[in-house]
Each structure stands twice: as C-alpha cells, then as structure tokens.
PDB file of C-alpha atoms in Angstrom:
ATOM      1  CA  MET Z 232     180.774 115.818 114.627  1.00 97.00           C
ATOM      2  CA  GLN Z 233     178.235 115.390 111.842  1.00 98.00           C
ATOM      3  CA  TYR Z 234     178.943 114.920 108.147  1.00 98.00           C
ATOM      4  CA  THR Z 235     176.551 115.062 105.193  1.00 98.00           C
ATOM      5  CA  ILE Z 236     176.594 113.644 101.651  1.00 97.00           C
ATOM      6  CA  ASP Z 237     173.846 114.239  99.151  1.00 95.00           C
ATOM      7  CA  ASN Z 238     172.648 113.986  95.596  1.00 92.00           C
ATOM      8  CA  GLU Z 239     169.558 115.246  93.746  1.00 89.00           C
ATOM      9  CA  ARG Z 240     167.145 113.108  95.769  1.00 90.00           C
ATOM     10  CA  MET Z 241     169.032 111.912  98.843  1.00 94.00           C
ATOM     11  CA  SER Z 242     170.672 113.682 101.766  1.00 96.00           C
ATOM     12  CA  VAL Z 243     172.362 111.547 104.393  1.00 98.00           C
ATOM     13  CA  THR Z 244     173.972 112.752 107.643  1.00 98.00           C
ATOM     14  CA  ALA Z 245     176.093 110.606 109.926  1.00 98.00           C
ATOM     15  CA  ASP Z 246     177.507 111.420 113.350  1.00 98.00           C
ATOM     16  CA  SER Z 247     181.000 110.443 114.434  1.00 98.00           C
ATOM     17  CA  LEU Z 248     179.403 109.371 117.724  1.00 98.00           C
ATOM     18  CA  GLY Z 249     178.681 105.738 116.913  1.00 98.00           C
ATOM     19  CA  ALA Z 250     179.092 106.348 113.163  1.00 98.00           C
ATOM     20  CA  GLU Z 251     175.315 106.521 113.358  1.00 98.00           C
ATOM     21  CA  LEU Z 252     173.032 107.771 110.575  1.00 98.00           C
ATOM     22  CA  VAL Z 253     171.016 110.608 112.105  1.00 98.00           C
ATOM     23  CA  HIS Z 254     169.224 112.000 109.048  1.00 98.00           C
ATOM     24  CA  ILE Z 255     168.091 110.348 105.824  1.00 98.00           C
ATOM     25  CA  ARG Z 256     166.078 112.724 103.631  1.00 96.00           C
ATOM     26  CA  HIS Z 257     164.557 111.287 100.486  1.00 94.00           C
ATOM     27  CA  ASN Z 258     162.977 113.820  98.112  1.00 92.00           C
ATOM     28  CA  GLY Z 259     163.106 116.305 101.015  1.00 93.00           C
ATOM     29  CA  LYS Z 260     161.269 114.028 103.491  1.00 95.00           C
ATOM     30  CA  GLU Z 261     162.921 112.810 106.688  1.00 97.00           C
ATOM     31  CA  ARG Z 262     162.951 109.019 106.877  1.00 97.00           C
ATOM     32  CA  LEU Z 263     164.666 108.456 110.256  1.00 98.00           C
ATOM     33  CA  TRP Z 264     162.957 108.882 113.612  1.00 97.00           C
ATOM     34  CA  GLN Z 265     163.753 112.313 115.148  1.00 97.00           C
ATOM     35  CA  ASN Z 266     162.470 111.679 118.702  1.00 96.00           C
ATOM     36  CA  GLU Z 267     159.372 113.786 118.162  1.00 93.00           C
ATOM     37  CA  ASN Z 268     157.781 112.745 121.457  1.00 92.00           C
ATOM     38  CA  GLY Z 269     160.890 112.124 123.544  1.00 93.00           C
ATOM     39  CA  SER Z 270     160.414 108.354 123.573  1.00 93.00           C
ATOM     40  CA  TRP Z 271     163.752 107.313 122.002  1.00 94.00           C
ATOM     41  CA  SER Z 272     166.776 109.420 121.104  1.00 94.00           C
ATOM     42  CA  GLY Z 273     168.315 106.960 118.721  1.00 96.00           C
ATOM     43  CA  HIS Z 274     168.085 106.885 114.924  1.00 98.00           C
ATOM     44  CA  ALA Z 275     170.006 103.927 113.496  1.00 98.00           C
ATOM     45  CA  PRO Z 276     172.657 102.827 116.040  1.00 98.00           C
ATOM     46  CA  LEU Z 277     175.136 100.048 115.371  1.00 98.00           C
ATOM     47  CA  LEU Z 278     175.154  97.221 117.890  1.00 98.00           C
ATOM     48  CA  PHE Z 279     178.693  95.946 118.533  1.00 98.00           C
ATOM     49  CA  PRO Z 280     180.251  93.772 119.922  1.00 98.00           C
ATOM     50  CA  ALA Z 281     176.976  92.331 121.290  1.00 97.00           C
ATOM     51  CA  CYS Z 282     173.282  92.541 120.618  1.00 97.00           C
ATOM     52  CA  GLY Z 283     170.734  93.010 123.431  1.00 94.00           C
ATOM     53  CA  LYS Z 284     171.379  91.538 126.805  1.00 92.00           C
ATOM     54  CA  CYS Z 285     174.467  89.426 126.278  1.00 92.00           C
ATOM     55  CA  GLY Z 286     177.005  88.346 128.867  1.00 90.00           C
ATOM     56  CA  ILE Z 287     180.686  88.458 127.929  1.00 95.00           C
ATOM     57  CA  THR Z 288     182.681  85.686 129.519  1.00 95.00           C
ATOM     58  CA  VAL Z 289     186.160  84.984 128.087  1.00 97.00           C
ATOM     59  CA  ASN Z 290     188.434  82.325 129.521  1.00 96.00           C
ATOM     60  CA  GLY Z 291     186.283  82.212 132.631  1.00 95.00           C
ATOM     61  CA  LYS Z 292     186.328  85.979 133.287  1.00 96.00           C
ATOM     62  CA  THR Z 293     183.083  87.957 132.935  1.00 95.00           C
ATOM     63  CA  TYR Z 294     183.222  91.525 131.646  1.00 96.00           C
ATOM     64  CA  PRO Z 295     180.659  94.310 132.362  1.00 95.00           C
ATOM     65  CA  LEU Z 296     179.545  94.994 128.788  1.00 95.00           C
ATOM     66  CA  ALA Z 297     176.414  97.173 128.520  1.00 94.00           C
ATOM     67  CA  GLN Z 298     173.361  96.208 126.528  1.00 94.00           C
ATOM     68  CA  HIS Z 299     173.954  96.422 122.766  1.00 96.00           C
ATOM     69  CA  GLY Z 300     177.691  96.911 123.356  1.00 97.00           C
ATOM     70  CA  PHE Z 301     179.672 100.107 123.275  1.00 98.00           C
ATOM     71  CA  ALA Z 302     180.053 101.171 119.635  1.00 98.00           C
ATOM     72  CA  ARG Z 303     176.930 103.381 119.659  1.00 97.00           C
ATOM     73  CA  ARG Z 304     178.445 105.479 122.495  1.00 97.00           C
ATOM     74  CA  ARG Z 305     182.013 105.798 121.154  1.00 98.00           C
ATOM     75  CA  GLU Z 306     183.528 108.464 118.969  1.00 98.00           C
ATOM     76  CA  PHE Z 307     184.669 107.101 115.612  1.00 98.00           C
ATOM     77  CA  VAL Z 308     187.347 108.673 113.454  1.00 98.00           C
ATOM     78  CA  LEU Z 309     186.408 109.859 109.964  1.00 98.00           C
ATOM     79  CA  THR Z 310     188.883 107.925 107.828  1.00 98.00           C
ATOM     80  CA  GLY Z 311     187.489 108.609 104.382  1.00 98.00           C
ATOM     81  CA  ARG Z 312     185.018 110.863 102.648  1.00 97.00           C
ATOM     82  CA  GLY Z 313     183.997 111.485  99.046  1.00 97.00           C
ATOM     83  CA  ASP Z 314     180.990 112.804  97.123  1.00 96.00           C
ATOM     84  CA  THR Z 315     179.050 109.552  97.674  1.00 97.00           C
ATOM     85  CA  PHE Z 316     180.505 107.976 100.837  1.00 98.00           C
ATOM     86  CA  MET Z 317     181.652 108.444 104.433  1.00 98.00           C
ATOM     87  CA  GLU Z 318     183.925 105.992 106.256  1.00 98.00           C
ATOM     88  CA  PHE Z 319     184.387 105.853 110.041  1.00 98.00           C
ATOM     89  CA  SER Z 320     186.664 103.660 112.138  1.00 98.00           C
ATOM     90  CA  LEU Z 321     186.903 102.593 115.767  1.00 98.00           C
ATOM     91  CA  CYS Z 322     189.782 100.627 117.254  1.00 98.00           C
ATOM     92  CA  ALA Z 323     190.223  98.770 120.541  1.00 98.00           C
ATOM     93  CA  ASP Z 324     191.655 100.904 123.320  1.00 98.00           C
ATOM     94  CA  GLU Z 325     192.152 100.898 127.055  1.00 97.00           C
ATOM     95  CA  GLU Z 326     188.432 101.628 127.707  1.00 97.00           C
ATOM     96  CA  THR Z 327     187.048  98.943 125.385  1.00 98.00           C
ATOM     97  CA  ARG Z 328     189.395  96.295 126.821  1.00 98.00           C
ATOM     98  CA  LYS Z 329     187.844  96.830 130.276  1.00 97.00           C
ATOM     99  CA  VAL Z 330     184.516  95.489 128.947  1.00 97.00           C
ATOM    100  CA  TYR Z 331     185.562  93.424 125.913  1.00 98.00           C
ATOM    101  CA  PRO Z 332     188.993  91.788 125.883  1.00 98.00           C
ATOM    102  CA  PHE Z 333     189.635  91.655 122.095  1.00 98.00           C
ATOM    103  CA  GLU Z 334     191.595  93.723 119.622  1.00 98.00           C
ATOM    104  CA  PHE Z 335     189.542  94.940 116.654  1.00 98.00           C
ATOM    105  CA  VAL Z 336     189.199  97.562 113.968  1.00 98.00           C
ATOM    106  CA  LEU Z 337     185.544  98.345 113.280  1.00 98.00           C
ATOM    107  CA  THR Z 338     184.919 100.242 110.020  1.00 98.00           C
ATOM    108  CA  VAL Z 339     181.511 101.649 109.003  1.00 98.00           C
ATOM    109  CA  THR Z 340     181.043 102.984 105.475  1.00 98.00           C
ATOM    110  CA  HIS Z 341     177.850 104.782 104.426  1.00 98.00           C
ATOM    111  CA  THR Z 342     177.383 105.054 100.643  1.00 98.00           C
ATOM    112  CA  LEU Z 343     174.707 107.019  98.808  1.00 96.00           C
ATOM    113  CA  LEU Z 344     172.440 105.102  96.449  1.00 93.00           C
ATOM    114  CA  ASP Z 345     170.085 106.653  93.913  1.00 87.00           C
ATOM    115  CA  GLY Z 346     167.116 106.140  96.231  1.00 92.00           C
ATOM    116  CA  GLY Z 347     168.714 105.127  99.537  1.00 95.00           C
ATOM    117  CA  VAL Z 348     171.864 104.402 101.490  1.00 97.00           C
ATOM    118  CA  GLU Z 349     174.068 101.357 101.934  1.00 98.00           C
ATOM    119  CA  THR Z 350     175.980 100.704 105.173  1.00 98.00           C
ATOM    120  CA  LYS Z 351     178.893  98.291 105.159  1.00 98.00           C
ATOM    121  CA  ILE Z 352     180.188  97.111 108.520  1.00 98.00           C
ATOM    122  CA  SER Z 353     183.662  95.584 108.507  1.00 98.00           C
ATOM    123  CA  VAL Z 354     185.338  93.943 111.515  1.00 98.00           C
ATOM    124  CA  GLU Z 355     189.065  93.367 111.236  1.00 98.00           C
ATOM    125  CA  ASN Z 356     191.164  91.280 113.628  1.00 98.00           C
ATOM    126  CA  PRO Z 357     194.660  92.777 113.937  1.00 98.00           C
ATOM    127  CA  ALA Z 358     195.744  90.324 116.642  1.00 98.00           C
ATOM    128  CA  PRO Z 359     197.450  86.920 116.426  1.00 98.00           C
ATOM    129  CA  VAL Z 360     194.531  85.245 118.256  1.00 98.00           C
ATOM    130  CA  ASP Z 361     190.891  84.707 117.322  1.00 98.00           C
ATOM    131  CA  LEU Z 362     188.417  87.556 117.656  1.00 98.00           C
ATOM    132  CA  TYR Z 363     184.773  86.880 118.650  1.00 98.00           C
ATOM    133  CA  PHE Z 364     181.935  89.371 118.287  1.00 98.00           C
ATOM    134  CA  SER Z 365     178.301  89.915 117.469  1.00 98.00           C
ATOM    135  CA  CYS Z 366     176.736  92.705 115.447  1.00 97.00           C
ATOM    136  CA  GLY Z 367     173.291  94.084 114.704  1.00 98.00           C
ATOM    137  CA  GLY Z 368     171.398  96.934 113.138  1.00 98.00           C
ATOM    138  CA  HIS Z 369     168.787  99.082 114.911  1.00 98.00           C
ATOM    139  CA  ASP Z 370     167.397 101.077 112.038  1.00 97.00           C
ATOM    140  CA  SER Z 371     164.345 103.319 112.549  1.00 98.00           C
ATOM    141  CA  PHE Z 372     161.703 104.058 109.955  1.00 97.00           C
ATOM    142  CA  ALA Z 373     159.488 107.116 110.428  1.00 97.00           C
ATOM    143  CA  LEU Z 374     155.738 106.618 109.936  1.00 96.00           C
ATOM    144  CA  ASP Z 375     153.133 109.093 108.751  1.00 93.00           C
ATOM    145  CA  GLY Z 376     150.364 107.519 110.890  1.00 91.00           C
ATOM    146  CA  ASP Z 377     149.685 105.105 113.724  1.00 92.00           C
ATOM    147  CA  ILE Z 378     151.750 101.885 113.718  1.00 92.00           C
ATOM    148  CA  GLY Z 379     148.533  99.887 113.363  1.00 92.00           C
ATOM    149  CA  GLU Z 380     148.233 101.218 109.810  1.00 95.00           C
ATOM    150  CA  TYR Z 381     151.378  99.384 108.738  1.00 96.00           C
ATOM    151  CA  GLU Z 382     152.706  95.906 107.997  1.00 96.00           C
ATOM    152  CA  VAL Z 383     156.025  94.314 107.151  1.00 97.00           C
ATOM    153  CA  LEU Z 384     156.416  92.259 103.963  1.00 97.00           C
ATOM    154  CA  PHE Z 385     159.120  89.566 104.283  1.00 98.00           C
ATOM    155  CA  GLU Z 386     161.110  88.572 101.227  1.00 98.00           C
ATOM    156  CA  LYS Z 387     160.261  84.860 101.734  1.00 98.00           C
ATOM    157  CA  GLU Z 388     157.522  82.920 103.503  1.00 98.00           C
ATOM    158  CA  GLU Z 389     158.250  82.670 107.214  1.00 98.00           C
ATOM    159  CA  ASN Z 390     156.980  80.877 110.292  1.00 96.00           C
ATOM    160  CA  PHE Z 391     156.076  83.884 112.439  1.00 96.00           C
ATOM    161  CA  THR Z 392     157.055  82.316 115.745  1.00 96.00           C
ATOM    162  CA  ARG Z 393     158.084  84.952 118.232  1.00 95.00           C
ATOM    163  CA  VAL Z 394     160.497  84.155 121.056  1.00 95.00           C
ATOM    164  CA  ALA Z 395     159.497  85.939 124.241  1.00 92.00           C
ATOM    165  CA  HIS Z 396     161.744  88.007 126.530  1.00 92.00           C
ATOM    166  CA  ASP Z 397     161.349  89.046 130.158  1.00 91.00           C
ATOM    167  CA  GLU Z 398     161.420  92.591 131.564  1.00 88.00           C
ATOM    168  CA  ASN Z 399     165.228  92.501 131.558  1.00 88.00           C
ATOM    169  CA  GLY Z 400     165.424  91.662 127.886  1.00 89.00           C
ATOM    170  CA  ARG Z 401     166.454  88.001 128.364  1.00 92.00           C
ATOM    171  CA  LEU Z 402     164.764  85.149 126.510  1.00 94.00           C
ATOM    172  CA  THR Z 403     162.355  83.098 128.642  1.00 94.00           C
ATOM    173  CA  GLY Z 404     162.105  80.053 126.431  1.00 93.00           C
ATOM    174  CA  GLU Z 405     158.459  80.758 125.654  1.00 95.00           C
ATOM    175  CA  THR Z 406     157.231  81.209 122.084  1.00 95.00           C
ATOM    176  CA  VAL Z 407     154.148  82.687 120.446  1.00 92.00           C
ATOM    177  CA  SER Z 408     153.031  81.697 116.980  1.00 94.00           C
ATOM    178  CA  TYR Z 409     151.352  84.172 114.621  1.00 93.00           C
ATOM    179  CA  GLY Z 410     151.045  81.654 111.769  1.00 94.00           C
ATOM    180  CA  ARG Z 411     152.915  81.417 108.503  1.00 97.00           C
ATOM    181  CA  GLY Z 412     153.172  83.783 105.568  1.00 97.00           C
ATOM    182  CA  ARG Z 413     155.044  86.750 104.173  1.00 97.00           C
ATOM    183  CA  VAL Z 414     153.016  89.639 105.558  1.00 97.00           C
ATOM    184  CA  PHE Z 415     153.251  90.532 109.248  1.00 96.00           C
ATOM    185  CA  PRO Z 416     150.845  93.268 110.455  1.00 95.00           C
ATOM    186  CA  LEU Z 417     151.945  95.741 113.093  1.00 94.00           C
ATOM    187  CA  PRO Z 418     149.138  96.200 115.635  1.00 81.00           C
ATOM    188  CA  ALA Z 419     150.406  98.115 118.640  1.00 66.00           C
ATOM    189  CA  ASP Z 420     148.919  95.749 121.274  1.00 73.00           C
ATOM    190  CA  TYR Z 421     151.803  93.261 121.320  1.00 75.00           C
ATOM    191  CA  MET Z 422     154.470  95.983 120.919  1.00 81.00           C
ATOM    192  CA  GLN Z 423     153.479  97.927 124.027  1.00 78.00           C
ATOM    193  CA  GLU Z 424     155.706  98.698 127.017  1.00 76.00           C
ATOM    194  CA  GLY Z 425     158.883  98.346 124.985  1.00 77.00           C
ATOM    195  CA  ARG Z 426     158.299  94.687 124.117  1.00 86.00           C
ATOM    196  CA  THR Z 427     160.221  93.517 121.074  1.00 94.00           C
ATOM    197  CA  VAL Z 428     158.965  91.062 118.477  1.00 96.00           C
ATOM    198  CA  ILE Z 429     161.833  88.616 117.881  1.00 96.00           C
ATOM    199  CA  PHE Z 430     161.829  86.252 114.927  1.00 97.00           C
ATOM    200  CA  PRO Z 431     164.856  83.915 114.997  1.00 98.00           C
ATOM    201  CA  ASN Z 432     166.533  82.322 112.001  1.00 98.00           C
ATOM    202  CA  VAL Z 433     164.464  83.908 109.254  1.00 98.00           C
ATOM    203  CA  ALA Z 434     164.822  82.817 105.635  1.00 98.00           C
ATOM    204  CA  SER Z 435     164.361  86.372 104.312  1.00 98.00           C
ATOM    205  CA  ARG Z 436     167.192  88.761 103.688  1.00 98.00           C
ATOM    206  CA  ALA Z 437     164.962  91.745 102.873  1.00 98.00           C
ATOM    207  CA  LEU Z 438     161.971  93.462 104.473  1.00 98.00           C
ATOM    208  CA  THR Z 439     159.551  96.010 103.036  1.00 97.00           C
ATOM    209  CA  LEU Z 440     157.559  98.362 105.280  1.00 97.00           C
ATOM    210  CA  CYS Z 441     154.105  98.965 103.766  1.00 96.00           C
ATOM    211  CA  LYS Z 442     150.867 100.613 104.617  1.00 95.00           C
ATOM    212  CA  ARG Z 443     147.979  98.162 104.922  1.00 94.00           C
ATOM    213  CA  THR Z 444     146.463  99.924 101.933  1.00 93.00           C
ATOM    214  CA  GLY Z 445     149.330  98.516  99.854  1.00 89.00           C
ATOM    215  CA  GLU Z 446     151.570 101.613  99.639  1.00 93.00           C
ATOM    216  CA  LYS Z 447     155.256 100.700 100.012  1.00 94.00           C
ATOM    217  CA  VAL Z 448     157.187 102.988 102.398  1.00 95.00           C
ATOM    218  CA  ALA Z 449     160.740 101.687 102.579  1.00 97.00           C
ATOM    219  CA  SER Z 450     162.789  98.524 102.277  1.00 97.00           C
ATOM    220  CA  LEU Z 451     165.668  97.078 104.266  1.00 98.00           C
ATOM    221  CA  ALA Z 452     168.012  94.450 102.768  1.00 98.00           C
ATOM    222  CA  PHE Z 453     170.667  92.805 104.930  1.00 98.00           C
ATOM    223  CA  GLU Z 454     173.535  90.405 104.365  1.00 96.00           C
ATOM    224  CA  GLY Z 455     175.246  88.466 107.139  1.00 95.00           C
ATOM    225  CA  PHE Z 456     172.414  88.522 109.683  1.00 97.00           C
ATOM    226  CA  SER Z 457     170.062  85.661 110.752  1.00 96.00           C
ATOM    227  CA  HIS Z 458     167.404  87.201 113.037  1.00 98.00           C
ATOM    228  CA  VAL Z 459     164.841  89.974 112.701  1.00 98.00           C
ATOM    229  CA  LEU Z 460     163.531  92.122 115.540  1.00 97.00           C
ATOM    230  CA  LEU Z 461     160.724  94.665 115.407  1.00 97.00           C
ATOM    231  CA  TRP Z 462     160.423  97.388 118.078  1.00 96.00           C
ATOM    232  CA  HIS Z 463     158.204 100.408 118.651  1.00 94.00           C
ATOM    233  CA  PRO Z 464     158.649 103.018 121.426  1.00 91.00           C
ATOM    234  CA  HIS Z 465     155.333 103.908 123.061  1.00 87.00           C
ATOM    235  CA  GLY Z 466     153.538 106.750 121.396  1.00 87.00           C
ATOM    236  CA  SER Z 467     156.039 107.107 118.609  1.00 92.00           C
ATOM    237  CA  ARG Z 468     155.380 107.250 114.880  1.00 94.00           C
ATOM    238  CA  MET Z 469     158.166 104.877 113.984  1.00 95.00           C
ATOM    239  CA  VAL Z 470     159.203 101.239 113.916  1.00 97.00           C
ATOM    240  CA  CYS Z 471     162.681  99.731 114.110  1.00 97.00           C
ATOM    241  CA  MET Z 472     163.454  96.809 111.852  1.00 98.00           C
ATOM    242  CA  GLU Z 473     166.588  95.216 113.257  1.00 98.00           C
ATOM    243  CA  PRO Z 474     168.732  92.439 111.735  1.00 98.00           C
ATOM    244  CA  TRP Z 475     170.925  90.738 114.353  1.00 98.00           C
ATOM    245  CA  CYS Z 476     173.426  87.899 114.049  1.00 97.00           C
ATOM    246  CA  THR Z 477     172.819  86.701 117.655  1.00 97.00           C
ATOM    247  CA  LEU Z 478     169.866  86.655 120.027  1.00 96.00           C
ATOM    248  CA  PRO Z 479     169.750  87.970 123.609  1.00 94.00           C
ATOM    249  CA  ASP Z 480     170.860  85.543 126.332  1.00 92.00           C
ATOM    250  CA  ARG Z 481     168.336  83.168 127.876  1.00 91.00           C
ATOM    251  CA  THR Z 482     167.435  83.752 131.521  1.00 83.00           C
ATOM    252  CA  ASP Z 483     169.439  80.605 132.448  1.00 83.00           C
ATOM    253  CA  GLU Z 484     172.334  81.122 130.015  1.00 77.00           C
ATOM    254  CA  ASN Z 485     175.946  81.261 131.068  1.00 79.00           C
ATOM    255  CA  GLY Z 486     179.164  80.047 129.456  1.00 86.00           C
ATOM    256  CA  GLU Z 487     181.823  81.406 127.207  1.00 95.00           C
ATOM    257  CA  PHE Z 488     180.972  84.159 124.739  1.00 96.00           C
ATOM    258  CA  CYS Z 489     182.643  82.259 121.856  1.00 96.00           C
ATOM    259  CA  GLU Z 490     180.261  79.314 122.327  1.00 95.00           C
ATOM    260  CA  LYS Z 491     177.024  81.300 121.945  1.00 95.00           C
ATOM    261  CA  ALA Z 492     174.995  80.644 118.794  1.00 94.00           C
ATOM    262  CA  GLY Z 493     175.628  83.148 116.027  1.00 96.00           C
ATOM    263  CA  VAL Z 494     178.788  84.731 117.527  1.00 97.00           C
ATOM    264  CA  ILE Z 495     181.244  85.395 114.695  1.00 98.00           C
ATOM    265  CA  ARG Z 496     184.834  84.160 114.821  1.00 98.00           C
ATOM    266  CA  VAL Z 497     187.438  86.189 112.914  1.00 98.00           C
ATOM    267  CA  PRO Z 498     190.807  84.426 112.598  1.00 98.00           C
ATOM    268  CA  PRO Z 499     194.077  86.320 113.175  1.00 98.00           C
ATOM    269  CA  HIS Z 500     194.428  89.172 110.659  1.00 98.00           C
ATOM    270  CA  GLY Z 501     191.068  88.260 109.099  1.00 98.00           C
ATOM    271  CA  VAL Z 502     188.064  90.433 108.210  1.00 98.00           C
ATOM    272  CA  HIS Z 503     184.324  89.847 108.429  1.00 98.00           C
ATOM    273  CA  ALA Z 504     181.765  92.137 106.776  1.00 98.00           C
ATOM    274  CA  PHE Z 505     178.012  92.814 106.875  1.00 96.00           C
ATOM    275  CA  THR Z 506     175.794  95.006 104.667  1.00 98.00           C
ATOM    276  CA  LEU Z 507     172.582  96.952 105.411  1.00 98.00           C
ATOM    277  CA  ARG Z 508     170.783  98.666 102.536  1.00 98.00           C
ATOM    278  CA  LYS Z 509     167.851 101.041 103.098  1.00 97.00           C
ATOM    279  CA  THR Z 510     165.932 102.191 100.041  1.00 97.00           C
ATOM    280  CA  TYR Z 511     162.992 104.572  99.708  1.00 95.00           C
ATOM    281  CA  ASP Z 512     162.615 104.592  95.935  1.00 68.00           C
ATOM    282  CA  CYS Z 513     159.688 102.167  96.209  1.00 65.00           C
ATOM    283  CA  ILE Z 514     157.349 105.118  96.973  1.00 51.00           C
TER     284      ILE Z 514
END
C-alpha cells in the first residue's frame, strides 16, 4: 500500500513494499526514476541486511541470501504517520530466518523537509546475542537529458579509484584510476552493460548532481556509510547514487559474515542508525 505526505513544494510517496520511496515531486516535478523505458523498476530501494553480492555464513553455515538482501521485497508495517513523516517497520520472522539467522527490528522513517526528504534507517537488536548486518541506499535521480551531460560533485577531494567487478557483481581485485579531485563526470561509456562505478572509503558525506553547465540538480547527504556507488541502466535518463557500508564480496572471498569489512555489529538490545537526505532546493 502507498502513502503520501506533502507540503507546498514537496510531495513524497512511499510504498509499504520495502518501505521504498516511489515518488518525490518537487515543485510539481518528479525527481525519482519512473521506469520510462522499462530498464529498471526500482526507485529508491533499501538494501538490507547485505549490499550487492554478499555471502552470509554464520557459525560455519551458509545461507541463501539474495543480492541486496530481502528488505526491498518484504511488506513493512506502517507504524507511525503524521503531517510530515511516515514510519515503517519490519521484524525478523520465519521467512527471514531461512536466509539470515538474526533477530532484528528494521525501522524506516521518511520525513519531509522544506526542499527534500530525509530517510532515517534504524536497526534494533531485540535478542540477547550480537546482531550483524550491512545496509545501503540505492537512490535514483531522474535526468532531463543524456547522462553524459551530468557530473557528480563530491563534498571533499577524493582519489577517484574505482574497484572493478565481474559479470556476477563480485570484486575482481582490479582497480582503475580516474585521478583526483571533487568533480566526477558521468560519460556513459564506462557505465554501459550495467557496470557500476564503485569508489571505496570516500572522505565525502555528501554528493551533488550537476549539469556540466554548472546547474545543480539535486544533493544526497549520508551519515553512517563509507562507500559510494554510481549506476546507470542502459538507455535510461537517470543515475543512482548509492551509499553503502560494505562492498560486494571478492571473487575469492569466503569466511564468516561478521568478519567482513564494514559489517555492523549491534550488541544485545542495542540500536544502530543511518541517515539519507535528498534535497532539490539547490535548483
């Protein structure tokens, strides 16, 4: 079921399926990708309890968790709603335990801003043992023109060293350097065939999508994430800017889930939170 909150300039719709934002309209203009050419049906899915291709082995047992986890395909319960916010929750159940053997309460709260929307992701551990998880955003940004007309401005100067992945989405160990700076252009040639640009361990905690002519389109601020991924479905007029707290597995990677770099530990009865903030008032 879908729910909408709005104000004079913003209208935001979220779906109980995945607690996903499916419409963000700023001054009457749609800002999320709406699958105009059939290339990708997502809008802004939440990745939990894993990002990308990630094996889940716990105490020597491997579980069949799908890519990006299960939260995006599960029905959440609407647990709170007001004039400016919507809160959704998902708890561990018999189905989640088949692929992920931890107890959890995942809460997603979307709050209207004057020129955007803030999403808070909270992971609570109700059990008497440690909880381990990963989390990531997969936010789309609709474009008015070809992706080659755009660039991403990073908050801080970065080494633009991309880590490569194979056709199965696993890291190969190879890297490609695009130099150092704050501005990363988006030519389509190295984003073809579903390839993702992965920048690990960035210093920035905010990105601004701009046209190469200097016009600012949107910004994404994130707290609690370490890596930035950029992805563009073939033929689409959109780009995803994705903050993740872990990277996909390497082609040769095995071992316990809790030992993987970036995996979050939540102690018994503890809570861990992340924040994503999309704003469009820069236009």
